Coordinates of C-alpha atoms in Angstrom, one line a residue:
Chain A
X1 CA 9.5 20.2 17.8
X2 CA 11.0 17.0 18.9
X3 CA 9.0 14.1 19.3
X4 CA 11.6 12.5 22.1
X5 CA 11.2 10.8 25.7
X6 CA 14.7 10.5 27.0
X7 CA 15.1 7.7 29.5
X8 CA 18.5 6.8 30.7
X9 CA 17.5 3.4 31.0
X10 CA 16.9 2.7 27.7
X11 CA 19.3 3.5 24.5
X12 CA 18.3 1.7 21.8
X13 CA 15.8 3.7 18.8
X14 CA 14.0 1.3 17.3
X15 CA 13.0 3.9 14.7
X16 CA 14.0 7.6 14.1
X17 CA 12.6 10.2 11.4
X18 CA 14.7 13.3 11.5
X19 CA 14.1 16.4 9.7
X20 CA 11.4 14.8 7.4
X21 CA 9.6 16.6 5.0
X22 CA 7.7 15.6 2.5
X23 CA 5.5 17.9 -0.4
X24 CA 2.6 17.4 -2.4
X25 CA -0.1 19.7 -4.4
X26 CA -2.0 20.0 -1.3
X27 CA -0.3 19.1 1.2
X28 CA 3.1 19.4 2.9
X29 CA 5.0 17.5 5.9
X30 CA 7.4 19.4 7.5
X31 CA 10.2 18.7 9.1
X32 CA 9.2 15.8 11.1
X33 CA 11.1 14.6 14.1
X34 CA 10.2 11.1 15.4
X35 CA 11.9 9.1 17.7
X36 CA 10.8 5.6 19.2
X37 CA 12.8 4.4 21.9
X38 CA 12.5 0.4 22.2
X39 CA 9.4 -1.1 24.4
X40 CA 7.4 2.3 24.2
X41 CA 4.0 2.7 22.8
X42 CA 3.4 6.1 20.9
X43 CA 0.4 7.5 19.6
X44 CA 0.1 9.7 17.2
X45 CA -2.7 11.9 17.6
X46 CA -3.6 14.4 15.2
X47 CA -6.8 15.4 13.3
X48 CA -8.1 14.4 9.5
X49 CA -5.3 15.1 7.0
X50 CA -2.7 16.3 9.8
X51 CA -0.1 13.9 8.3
X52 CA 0.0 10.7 10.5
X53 CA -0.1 8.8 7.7
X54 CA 2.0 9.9 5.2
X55 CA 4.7 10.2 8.6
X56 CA 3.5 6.4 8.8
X57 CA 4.4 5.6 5.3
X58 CA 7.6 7.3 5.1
X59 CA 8.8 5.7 8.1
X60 CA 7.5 2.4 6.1
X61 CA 9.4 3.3 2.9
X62 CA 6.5 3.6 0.8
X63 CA 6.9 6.9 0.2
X64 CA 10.1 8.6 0.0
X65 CA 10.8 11.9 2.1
X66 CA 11.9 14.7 0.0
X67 CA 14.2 15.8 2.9
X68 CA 15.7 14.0 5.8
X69 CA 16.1 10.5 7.3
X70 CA 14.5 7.8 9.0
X71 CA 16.1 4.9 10.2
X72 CA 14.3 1.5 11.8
X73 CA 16.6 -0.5 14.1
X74 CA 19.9 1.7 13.0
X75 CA 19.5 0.7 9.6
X76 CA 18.5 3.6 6.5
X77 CA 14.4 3.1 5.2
X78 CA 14.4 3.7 1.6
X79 CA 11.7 1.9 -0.9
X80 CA 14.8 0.4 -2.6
X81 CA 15.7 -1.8 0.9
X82 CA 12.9 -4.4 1.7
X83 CA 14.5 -6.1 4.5
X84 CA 14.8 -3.6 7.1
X85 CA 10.8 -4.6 6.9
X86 CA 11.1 -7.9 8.2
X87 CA 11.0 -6.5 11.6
X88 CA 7.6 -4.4 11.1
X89 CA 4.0 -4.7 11.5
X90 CA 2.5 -2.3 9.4
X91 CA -1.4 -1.8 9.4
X92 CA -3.1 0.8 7.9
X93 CA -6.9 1.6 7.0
X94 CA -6.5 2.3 3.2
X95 CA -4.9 -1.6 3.2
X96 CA -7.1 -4.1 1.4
X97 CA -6.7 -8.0 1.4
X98 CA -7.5 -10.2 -1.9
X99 CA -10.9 -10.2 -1.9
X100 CA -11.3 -13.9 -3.4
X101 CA -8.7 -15.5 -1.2
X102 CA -9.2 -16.8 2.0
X103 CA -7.7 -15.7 5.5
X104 CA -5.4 -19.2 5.5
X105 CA -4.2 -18.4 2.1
X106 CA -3.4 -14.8 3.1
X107 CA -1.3 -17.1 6.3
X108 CA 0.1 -18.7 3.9
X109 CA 1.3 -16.3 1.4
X110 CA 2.8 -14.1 4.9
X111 CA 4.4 -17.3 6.2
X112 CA 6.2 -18.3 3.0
X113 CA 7.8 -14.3 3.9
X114 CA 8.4 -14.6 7.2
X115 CA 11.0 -17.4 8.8
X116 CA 9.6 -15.6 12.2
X117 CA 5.8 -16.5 11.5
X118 CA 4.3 -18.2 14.5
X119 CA 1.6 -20.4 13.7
X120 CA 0.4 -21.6 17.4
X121 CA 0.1 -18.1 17.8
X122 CA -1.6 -17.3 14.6
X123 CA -4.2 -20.0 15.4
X124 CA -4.7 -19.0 18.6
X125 CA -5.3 -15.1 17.1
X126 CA -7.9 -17.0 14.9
X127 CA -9.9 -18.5 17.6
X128 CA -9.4 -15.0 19.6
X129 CA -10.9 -12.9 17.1
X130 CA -13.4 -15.7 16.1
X131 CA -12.2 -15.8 12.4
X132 CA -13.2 -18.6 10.4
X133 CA -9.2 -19.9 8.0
X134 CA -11.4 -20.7 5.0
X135 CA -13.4 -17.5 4.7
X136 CA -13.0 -15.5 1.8
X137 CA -11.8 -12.1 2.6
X138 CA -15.3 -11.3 0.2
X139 CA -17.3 -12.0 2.7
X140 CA -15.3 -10.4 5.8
X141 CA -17.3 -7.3 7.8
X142 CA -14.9 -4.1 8.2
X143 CA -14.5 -5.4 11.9
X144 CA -13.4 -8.8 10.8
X145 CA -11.1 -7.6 7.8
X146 CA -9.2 -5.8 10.9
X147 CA -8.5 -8.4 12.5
X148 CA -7.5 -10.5 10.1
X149 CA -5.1 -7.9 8.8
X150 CA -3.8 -7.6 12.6
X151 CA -3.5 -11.4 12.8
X152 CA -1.7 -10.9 9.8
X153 CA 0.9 -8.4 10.8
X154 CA 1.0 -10.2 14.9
X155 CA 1.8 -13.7 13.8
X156 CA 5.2 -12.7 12.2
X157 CA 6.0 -11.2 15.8
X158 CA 7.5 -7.9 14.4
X159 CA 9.9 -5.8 17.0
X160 CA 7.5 -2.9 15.6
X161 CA 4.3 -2.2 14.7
X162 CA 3.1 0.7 12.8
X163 CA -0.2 1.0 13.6
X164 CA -2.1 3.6 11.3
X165 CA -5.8 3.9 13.1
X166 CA -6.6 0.3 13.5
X167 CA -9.7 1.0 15.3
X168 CA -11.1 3.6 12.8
X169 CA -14.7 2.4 11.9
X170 CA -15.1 0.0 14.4
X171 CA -18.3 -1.1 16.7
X172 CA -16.8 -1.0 20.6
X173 CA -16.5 -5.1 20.5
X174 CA -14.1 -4.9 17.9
X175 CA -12.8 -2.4 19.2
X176 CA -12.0 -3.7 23.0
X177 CA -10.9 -6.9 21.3
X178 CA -8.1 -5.8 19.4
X179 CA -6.9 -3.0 22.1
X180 CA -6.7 -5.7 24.3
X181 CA -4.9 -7.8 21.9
X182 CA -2.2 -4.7 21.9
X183 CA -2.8 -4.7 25.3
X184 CA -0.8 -8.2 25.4
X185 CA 1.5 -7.2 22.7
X186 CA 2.3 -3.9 25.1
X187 CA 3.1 -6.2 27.6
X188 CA 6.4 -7.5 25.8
X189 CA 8.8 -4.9 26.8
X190 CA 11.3 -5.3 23.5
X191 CA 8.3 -4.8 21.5
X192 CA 8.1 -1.0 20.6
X193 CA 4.4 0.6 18.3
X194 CA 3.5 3.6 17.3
X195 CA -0.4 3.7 17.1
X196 CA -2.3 6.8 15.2
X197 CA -5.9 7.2 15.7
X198 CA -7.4 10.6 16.4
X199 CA -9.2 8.9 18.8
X200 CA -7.5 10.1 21.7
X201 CA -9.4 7.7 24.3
X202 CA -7.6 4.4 22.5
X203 CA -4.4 6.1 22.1
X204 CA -4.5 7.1 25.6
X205 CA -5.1 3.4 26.9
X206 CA -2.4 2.2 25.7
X207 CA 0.2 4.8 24.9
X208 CA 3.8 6.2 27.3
X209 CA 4.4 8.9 24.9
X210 CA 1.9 10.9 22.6
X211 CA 2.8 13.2 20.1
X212 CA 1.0 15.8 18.3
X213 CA 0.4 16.3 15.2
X214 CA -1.0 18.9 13.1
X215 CA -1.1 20.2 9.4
X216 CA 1.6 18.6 8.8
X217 CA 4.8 19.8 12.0
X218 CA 4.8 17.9 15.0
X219 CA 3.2 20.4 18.1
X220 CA 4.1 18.7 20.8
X221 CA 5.3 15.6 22.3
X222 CA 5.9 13.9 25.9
X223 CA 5.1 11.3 28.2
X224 CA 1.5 10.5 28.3
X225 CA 1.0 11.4 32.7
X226 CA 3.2 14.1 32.1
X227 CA 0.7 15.8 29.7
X228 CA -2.7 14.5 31.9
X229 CA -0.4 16.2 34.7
X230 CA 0.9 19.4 33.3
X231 CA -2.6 20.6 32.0
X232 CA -5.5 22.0 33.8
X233 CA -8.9 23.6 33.5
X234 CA -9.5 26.6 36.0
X235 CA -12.4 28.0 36.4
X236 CA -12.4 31.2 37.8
X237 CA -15.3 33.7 39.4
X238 CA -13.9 37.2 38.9
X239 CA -14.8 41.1 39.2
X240 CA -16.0 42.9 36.2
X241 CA -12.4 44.7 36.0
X242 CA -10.6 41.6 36.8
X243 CA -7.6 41.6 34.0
X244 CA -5.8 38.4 33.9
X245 CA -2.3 37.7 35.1
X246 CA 0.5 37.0 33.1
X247 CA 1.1 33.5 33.3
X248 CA 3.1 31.4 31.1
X249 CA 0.8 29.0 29.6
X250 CA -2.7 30.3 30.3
X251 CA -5.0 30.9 27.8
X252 CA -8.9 31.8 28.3
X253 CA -11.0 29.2 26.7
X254 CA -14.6 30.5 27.4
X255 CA -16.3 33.5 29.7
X256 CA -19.7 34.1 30.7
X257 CA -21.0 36.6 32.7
X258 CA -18.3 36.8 35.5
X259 CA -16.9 33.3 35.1
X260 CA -14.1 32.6 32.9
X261 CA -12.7 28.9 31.9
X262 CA -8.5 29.2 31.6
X263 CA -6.6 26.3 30.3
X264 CA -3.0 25.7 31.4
X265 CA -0.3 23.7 29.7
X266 CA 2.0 24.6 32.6
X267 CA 0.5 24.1 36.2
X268 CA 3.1 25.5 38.9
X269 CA 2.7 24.8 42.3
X270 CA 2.0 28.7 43.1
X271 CA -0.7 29.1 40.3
X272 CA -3.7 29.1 42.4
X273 CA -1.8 31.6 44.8
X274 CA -0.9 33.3 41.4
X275 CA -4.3 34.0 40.5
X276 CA -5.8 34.0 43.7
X277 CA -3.8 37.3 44.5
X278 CA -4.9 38.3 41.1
X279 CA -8.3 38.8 42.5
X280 CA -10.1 36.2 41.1
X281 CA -12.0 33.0 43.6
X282 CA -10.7 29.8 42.0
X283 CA -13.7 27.7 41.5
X284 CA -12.4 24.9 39.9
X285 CA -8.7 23.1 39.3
X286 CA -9.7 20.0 37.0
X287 CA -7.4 17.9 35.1
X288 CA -8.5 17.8 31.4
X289 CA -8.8 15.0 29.4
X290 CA -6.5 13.7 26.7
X291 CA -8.7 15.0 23.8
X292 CA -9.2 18.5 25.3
X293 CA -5.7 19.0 25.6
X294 CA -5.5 17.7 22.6
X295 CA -8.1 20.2 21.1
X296 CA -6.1 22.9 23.0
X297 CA -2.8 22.3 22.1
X298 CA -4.0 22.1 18.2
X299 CA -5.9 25.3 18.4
X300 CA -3.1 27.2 20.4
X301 CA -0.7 26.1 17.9
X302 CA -2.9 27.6 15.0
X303 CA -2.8 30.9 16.5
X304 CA 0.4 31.2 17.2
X305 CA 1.1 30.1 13.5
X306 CA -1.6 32.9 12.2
X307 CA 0.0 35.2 14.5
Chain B
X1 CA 17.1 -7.9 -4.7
X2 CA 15.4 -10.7 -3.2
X3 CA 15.2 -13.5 -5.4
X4 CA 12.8 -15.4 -2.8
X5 CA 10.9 -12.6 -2.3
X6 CA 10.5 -12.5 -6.8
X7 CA 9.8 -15.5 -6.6
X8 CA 6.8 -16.0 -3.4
X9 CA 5.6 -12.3 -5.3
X10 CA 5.7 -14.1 -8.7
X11 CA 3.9 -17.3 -7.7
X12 CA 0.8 -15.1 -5.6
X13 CA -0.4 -13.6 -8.7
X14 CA 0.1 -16.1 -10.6
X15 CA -2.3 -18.2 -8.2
X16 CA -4.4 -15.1 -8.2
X17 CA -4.7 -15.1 -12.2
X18 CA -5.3 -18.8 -12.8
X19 CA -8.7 -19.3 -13.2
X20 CA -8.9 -16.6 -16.0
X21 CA -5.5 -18.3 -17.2
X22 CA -7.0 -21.3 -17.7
X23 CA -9.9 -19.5 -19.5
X24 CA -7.3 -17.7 -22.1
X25 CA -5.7 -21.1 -22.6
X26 CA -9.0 -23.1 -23.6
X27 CA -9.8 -20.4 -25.4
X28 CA -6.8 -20.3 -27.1
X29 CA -6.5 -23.9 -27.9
X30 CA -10.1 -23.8 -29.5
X31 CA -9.3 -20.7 -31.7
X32 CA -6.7 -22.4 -32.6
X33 CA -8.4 -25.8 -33.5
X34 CA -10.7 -23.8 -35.3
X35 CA -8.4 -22.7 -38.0
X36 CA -7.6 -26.2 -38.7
X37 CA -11.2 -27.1 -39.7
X38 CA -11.9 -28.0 -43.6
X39 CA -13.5 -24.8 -44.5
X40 CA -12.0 -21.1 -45.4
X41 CA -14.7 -19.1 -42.9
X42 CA -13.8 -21.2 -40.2
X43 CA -10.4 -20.8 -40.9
X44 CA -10.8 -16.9 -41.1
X45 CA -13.1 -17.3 -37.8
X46 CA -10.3 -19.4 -36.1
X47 CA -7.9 -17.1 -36.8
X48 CA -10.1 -13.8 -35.9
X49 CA -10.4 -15.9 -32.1
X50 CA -7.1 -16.2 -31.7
X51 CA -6.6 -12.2 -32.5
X52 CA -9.2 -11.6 -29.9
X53 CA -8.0 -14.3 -27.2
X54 CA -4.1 -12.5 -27.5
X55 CA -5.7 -8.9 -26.8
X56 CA -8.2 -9.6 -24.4
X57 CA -5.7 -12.2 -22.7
X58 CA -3.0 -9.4 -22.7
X59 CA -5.3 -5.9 -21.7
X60 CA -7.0 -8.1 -18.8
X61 CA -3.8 -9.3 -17.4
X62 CA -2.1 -6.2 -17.4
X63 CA -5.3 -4.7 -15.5
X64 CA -5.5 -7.6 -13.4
X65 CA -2.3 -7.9 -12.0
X66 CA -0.6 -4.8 -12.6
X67 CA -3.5 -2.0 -12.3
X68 CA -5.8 -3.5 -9.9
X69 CA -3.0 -3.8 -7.2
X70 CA -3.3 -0.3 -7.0
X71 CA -6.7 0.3 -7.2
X72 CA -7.8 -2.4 -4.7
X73 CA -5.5 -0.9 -2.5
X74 CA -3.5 -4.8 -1.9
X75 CA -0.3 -2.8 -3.2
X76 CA 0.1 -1.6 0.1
X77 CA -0.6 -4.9 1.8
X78 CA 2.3 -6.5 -0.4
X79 CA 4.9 -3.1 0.2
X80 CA 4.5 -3.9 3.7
X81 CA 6.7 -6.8 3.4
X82 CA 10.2 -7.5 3.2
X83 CA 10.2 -6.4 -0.8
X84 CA 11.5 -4.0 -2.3
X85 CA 10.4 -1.9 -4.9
X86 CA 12.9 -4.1 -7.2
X87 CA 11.8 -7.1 -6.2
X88 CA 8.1 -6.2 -6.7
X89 CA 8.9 -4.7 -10.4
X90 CA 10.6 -7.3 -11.2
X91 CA 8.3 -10.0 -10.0
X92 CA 5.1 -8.1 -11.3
X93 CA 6.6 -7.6 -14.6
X94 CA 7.5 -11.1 -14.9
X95 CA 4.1 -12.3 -13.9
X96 CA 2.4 -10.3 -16.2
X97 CA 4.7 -11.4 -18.9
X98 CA 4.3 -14.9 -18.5
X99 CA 0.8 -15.1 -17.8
X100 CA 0.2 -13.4 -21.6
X101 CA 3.2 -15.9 -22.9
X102 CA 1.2 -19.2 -21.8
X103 CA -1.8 -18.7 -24.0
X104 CA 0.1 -16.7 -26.8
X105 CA 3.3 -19.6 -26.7
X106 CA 0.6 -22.2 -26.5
X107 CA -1.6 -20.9 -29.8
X108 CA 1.7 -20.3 -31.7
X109 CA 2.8 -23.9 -31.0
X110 CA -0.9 -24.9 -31.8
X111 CA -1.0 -23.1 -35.0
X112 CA 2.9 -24.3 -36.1
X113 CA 2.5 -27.8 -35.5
X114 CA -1.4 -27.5 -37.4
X115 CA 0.6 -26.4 -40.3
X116 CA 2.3 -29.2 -40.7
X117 CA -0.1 -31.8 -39.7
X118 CA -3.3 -30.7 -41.0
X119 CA -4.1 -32.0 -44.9
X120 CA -3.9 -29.8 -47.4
X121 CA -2.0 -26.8 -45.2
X122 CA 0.8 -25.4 -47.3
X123 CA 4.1 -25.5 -44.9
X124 CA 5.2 -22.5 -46.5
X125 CA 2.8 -20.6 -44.4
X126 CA 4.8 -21.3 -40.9
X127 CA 6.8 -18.6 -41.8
X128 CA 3.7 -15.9 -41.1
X129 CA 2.9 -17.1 -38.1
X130 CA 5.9 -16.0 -35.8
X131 CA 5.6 -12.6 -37.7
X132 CA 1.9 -12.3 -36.7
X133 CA 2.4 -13.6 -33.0
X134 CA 5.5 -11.4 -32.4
X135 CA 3.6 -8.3 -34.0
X136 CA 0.8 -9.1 -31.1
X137 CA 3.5 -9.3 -28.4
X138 CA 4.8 -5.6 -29.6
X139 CA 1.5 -4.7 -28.7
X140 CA 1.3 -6.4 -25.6
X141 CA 4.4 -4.9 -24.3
X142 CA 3.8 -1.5 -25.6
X143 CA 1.0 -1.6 -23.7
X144 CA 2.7 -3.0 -20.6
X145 CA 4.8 0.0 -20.7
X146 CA 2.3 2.2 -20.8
X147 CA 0.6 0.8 -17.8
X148 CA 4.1 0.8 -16.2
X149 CA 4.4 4.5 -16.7
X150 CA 1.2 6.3 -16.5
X151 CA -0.7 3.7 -14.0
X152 CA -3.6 4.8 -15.8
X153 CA -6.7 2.4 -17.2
X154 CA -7.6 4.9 -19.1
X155 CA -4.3 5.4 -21.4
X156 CA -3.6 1.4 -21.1
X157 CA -7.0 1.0 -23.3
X158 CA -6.2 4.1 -24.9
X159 CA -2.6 2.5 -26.5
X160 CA -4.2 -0.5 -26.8
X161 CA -7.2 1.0 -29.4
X162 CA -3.6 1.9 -30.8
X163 CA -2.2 -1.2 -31.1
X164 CA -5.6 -2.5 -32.5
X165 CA -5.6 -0.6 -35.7
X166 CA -2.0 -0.9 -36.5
X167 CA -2.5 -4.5 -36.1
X168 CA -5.1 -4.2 -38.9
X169 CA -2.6 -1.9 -41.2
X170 CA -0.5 -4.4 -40.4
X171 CA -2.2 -7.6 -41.6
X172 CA -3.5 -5.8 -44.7
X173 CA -0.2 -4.8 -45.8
X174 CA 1.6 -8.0 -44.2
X175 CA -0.8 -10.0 -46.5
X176 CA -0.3 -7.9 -49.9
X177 CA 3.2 -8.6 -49.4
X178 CA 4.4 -10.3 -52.7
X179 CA 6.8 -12.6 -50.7
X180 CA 4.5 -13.5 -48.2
X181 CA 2.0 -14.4 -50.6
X182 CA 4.6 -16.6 -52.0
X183 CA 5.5 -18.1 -49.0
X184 CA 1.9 -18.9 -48.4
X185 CA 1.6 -21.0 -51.2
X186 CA 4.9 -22.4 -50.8
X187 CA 5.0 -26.7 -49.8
X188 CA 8.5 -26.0 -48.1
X189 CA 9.3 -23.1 -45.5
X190 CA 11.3 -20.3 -46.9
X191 CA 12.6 -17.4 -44.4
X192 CA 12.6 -14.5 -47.2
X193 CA 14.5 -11.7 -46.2
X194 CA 11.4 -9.8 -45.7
X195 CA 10.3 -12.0 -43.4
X196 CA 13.5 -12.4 -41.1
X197 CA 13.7 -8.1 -41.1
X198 CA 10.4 -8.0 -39.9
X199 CA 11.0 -10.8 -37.3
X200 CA 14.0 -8.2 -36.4
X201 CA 12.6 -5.4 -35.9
X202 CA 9.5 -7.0 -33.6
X203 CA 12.3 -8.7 -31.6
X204 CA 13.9 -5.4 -31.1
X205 CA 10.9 -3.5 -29.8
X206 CA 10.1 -6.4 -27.8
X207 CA 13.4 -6.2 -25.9
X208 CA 13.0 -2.4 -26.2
X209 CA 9.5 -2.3 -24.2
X210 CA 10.6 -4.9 -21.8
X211 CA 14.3 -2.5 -20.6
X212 CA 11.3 0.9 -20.4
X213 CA 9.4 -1.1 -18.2
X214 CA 11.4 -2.2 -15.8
X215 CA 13.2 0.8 -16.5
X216 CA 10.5 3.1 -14.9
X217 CA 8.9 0.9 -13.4
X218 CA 12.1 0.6 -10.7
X219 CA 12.5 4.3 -11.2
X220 CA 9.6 5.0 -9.5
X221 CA 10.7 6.9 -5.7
X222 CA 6.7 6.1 -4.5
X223 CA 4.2 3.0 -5.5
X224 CA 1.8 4.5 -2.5

């Protein structure tokens, strides 16, 4: 599947994986097709050990695909070519700071990198997320060594940030401080990030296009009210001999007694004549949340692979 | 390849490894002092220091700087900038290098110039001293290498338990050596051809250990 939001307005990837595969003892990636169109936020959503990050750090060049390509702002990624990084944020949980330096030498040693740092900006991050310049990284708490890594990666004002579940681990402060942080970055239209988390409440707050992923294939990708639109949950009070309609993209998700929960990933606007003339009294047409379409679109997908 | 890049990534660890730096270097220069004192145990002493400052300098550098990067998990931090895996070889290599060649350049000096100055030292005996520093470097790189290659603490201490003993074949048969122990009570220096072969052949694995490293090191496709 193709992770891809056409808009005519817009023409320019920022970043593209295509075909991208990727194998290890345990684990395999498989033919991964990302693209990021310039000034969209994506999330990637996708459960424990689906493959967000290792897509992350391909798209990075830490890790080389074994198949495909992947390209950030037209030019190739490969671990051999450093400065197609220039322009990207990267932030991931499994990064660590040095422990024994302090957050202004960690400025420091980023700055002396960067000819784009911005240091108004980065002291105004530090008074933002109430970080002290001389503080050993030592001493940090997991919330604070976030930030710092995200005032870090925001100072050098990269065209994209790579965003590999930044929130993971944190109380809801820290966590409302630095969405809303992204929530100001978002609002720079040239700037163009592709969040994971499989949280799907912070991807959905500030994502235009989600994608799925899971064990390791993209399942499905599209604009963010398109998917809160295209699904529903319908409950429905039926007969005892009632037999369900064939409708594309209706699948029962729970029965009891004579009421049966359907989810649908493809609402037309005769589905409630559809079913009514079925037989059955609609009860219910609810639009579902992001993480229970998430939850349905993984576990469909797993059946349809078993089957 | 980025020489700025080398350079920025060259001067961070060594900024990162100067306190224990320092420590190796004191420690060096009072081995070293110590084998210029007027009595034969304190001699030996001095000169069993400075064996144990040029390991321990070496083993904790290369686990510093080179191992710890990816155990800590900073690797990542660092391969999130504008580097590239050459740069990063190239400028951890170099790092690690130089942060063993302070305190081992420093005690040869030390010794060399003791030689010379202090009363009663034959001069003769210069000529073991670059044989006996270089042999240490072998070691040193040899060890490098394997840290390049396997990433592994485990086989690092393991080749350097190997280095250990054949340093101590080494100075047994190094010392029974008829022209060394010529050369050692000689008043003026005399390069025997001994002496310049064995020079050779440590300058040769040297250079050897130091192409393997950067070698795999920049054949490496993931450092994640």
């Amino acid at each position: 599947m193709k992770a891809t939001i056409e808009d005519p307005m817009v023409s320019e990837w920022s970043a593209s994986l295509q075909g991208v595969s990727k194998t290890y003892k345990h684990f395999q990636l498989r033919d991964i097709n990302l693209q990021l169109q310039s000034g969209t936020v994506v999330g990637l959503i996708g459960p424990n050990g689906a493959g967000k990050s290792t897509t992350m750090r391909i798209l990075m060049g830490l890790v080389n695909p074994d198949s495909g390509t992947v390209s950030v702002f037209g030019k190739p990624v490969s671990s051999s070519e450093g400065s197609v990084k220039k322009d990207i944020g990267y932030f991931s949980d499994d990064m660590r700071l040095y422990k024994p330096e302090s957050i202004g030498w960690h400025m420091q040693f980023v700055r002396s990198l960067y000819a784009s740092w911005d240091d108004t900006y980065a002291k105004e991050l530090l008074d933002r997320f109430g970080l002290i310049e001389r503080q050993t990284i030592k001493g940090l708490s997991h919330g604070q060594r976030v930030k710092a890594m995200l005032l870090l990666i925001l100072a050098r004002k990269p065209k994209l940030l790579v965003l590999d579940e930044p929130t993971n681990g944190l109380d809801p402060v820290a966590k409302h401080e630095i969405l809303a942080e992204l929530m100001k970055v978002v609002q720079d239209e040239t700037r163009t990030i592709l969040y994971s988390s499989h949280n799907t409440q912070d991807v959905e707050q500030i994502s235009d296009v989600i994608t799925f992923i899971d064990r390791g294939q993209v399942i499905a990708s599209s604009n963010r009210d398109d998917f809160l639109e295209g699904w529903k949950r319908i409950k429905l009070h039926v007969q005892d001999d009632w037999k369900a309609p064939h409708i594309p993209g209706l699948k029962l998700e729970s029965e009891f007694r004579n009421l049966r929960v359907f989810s649908c990933n493809s609402v037309e606007d005769d589905l409630a004549a559809r079913l009514s003339a079925s037989g059955a009294v609609i009860e219910a047409m609810e639009p579902m949340t992001l993480e229970e379409i998430f939850v349905s679109t993984v576990i469909r997908g797993r059946e349809e692979n078993k089957s | 390849m980025n020489m700025h890049a080398i350079q920025i990534l060259f001067l961070k660890d060594l900024f990162l490894s100067r306190r224990y730096l320092f420590g190796y270097l004191v420690g060096g220069i009072a081995s070293a002092a110590i084998t210029c004192l007027p009595n034969p145990t304190l001699n030996f002493i001095g000169f069993l220091l400075i064996m144990t400052v040029a390991i321990a300098a070496g083993i904790h550098m290369i686990g510093m700087l080179l191992l710890a990067e990816s155990t800590d998990q900073t690797r990542m931090f660092v391969m999130s900038m504008p580097v590239s895996l050459l740069d990063y070889s190239l400028g951890k290599i170099s790092v690690v290098l130089t942060t063993y060649l302070i305190p081992w350049s420093t005690m040869l000096a030390f010794c060399v110039i003791a030689t010379f100055v202090v009363p009663g030292a034959k001069h003769g005996s210069v000529v073991v001293l670059p044989a006996i520093f270089l042999f240490l470097l072998c070691g040193f790189m040899i060890q490098l290498v394997t840290a390049v290659v396997s990433e592994s603490v485990g086989w690092t201490i393991c080749v350097m338990v190997g280095c250990n003993v054949l340093l101590n074949v080494f100075l047994m048969k190094f010392f029974e050596n008829p022209a060394i122990v010529a050369a050692r009570k000689s008043e003026s220096v005399i390069w025997d051809p001994v002496v310049l072969q064995l020079l050779g052949v440590e300058c040769l694995v040297i250079v050897a250990a130091l192409v393997a490293a950067v070698f795999f090191q920049t054949r490496k496709r993931d450092l994640i």
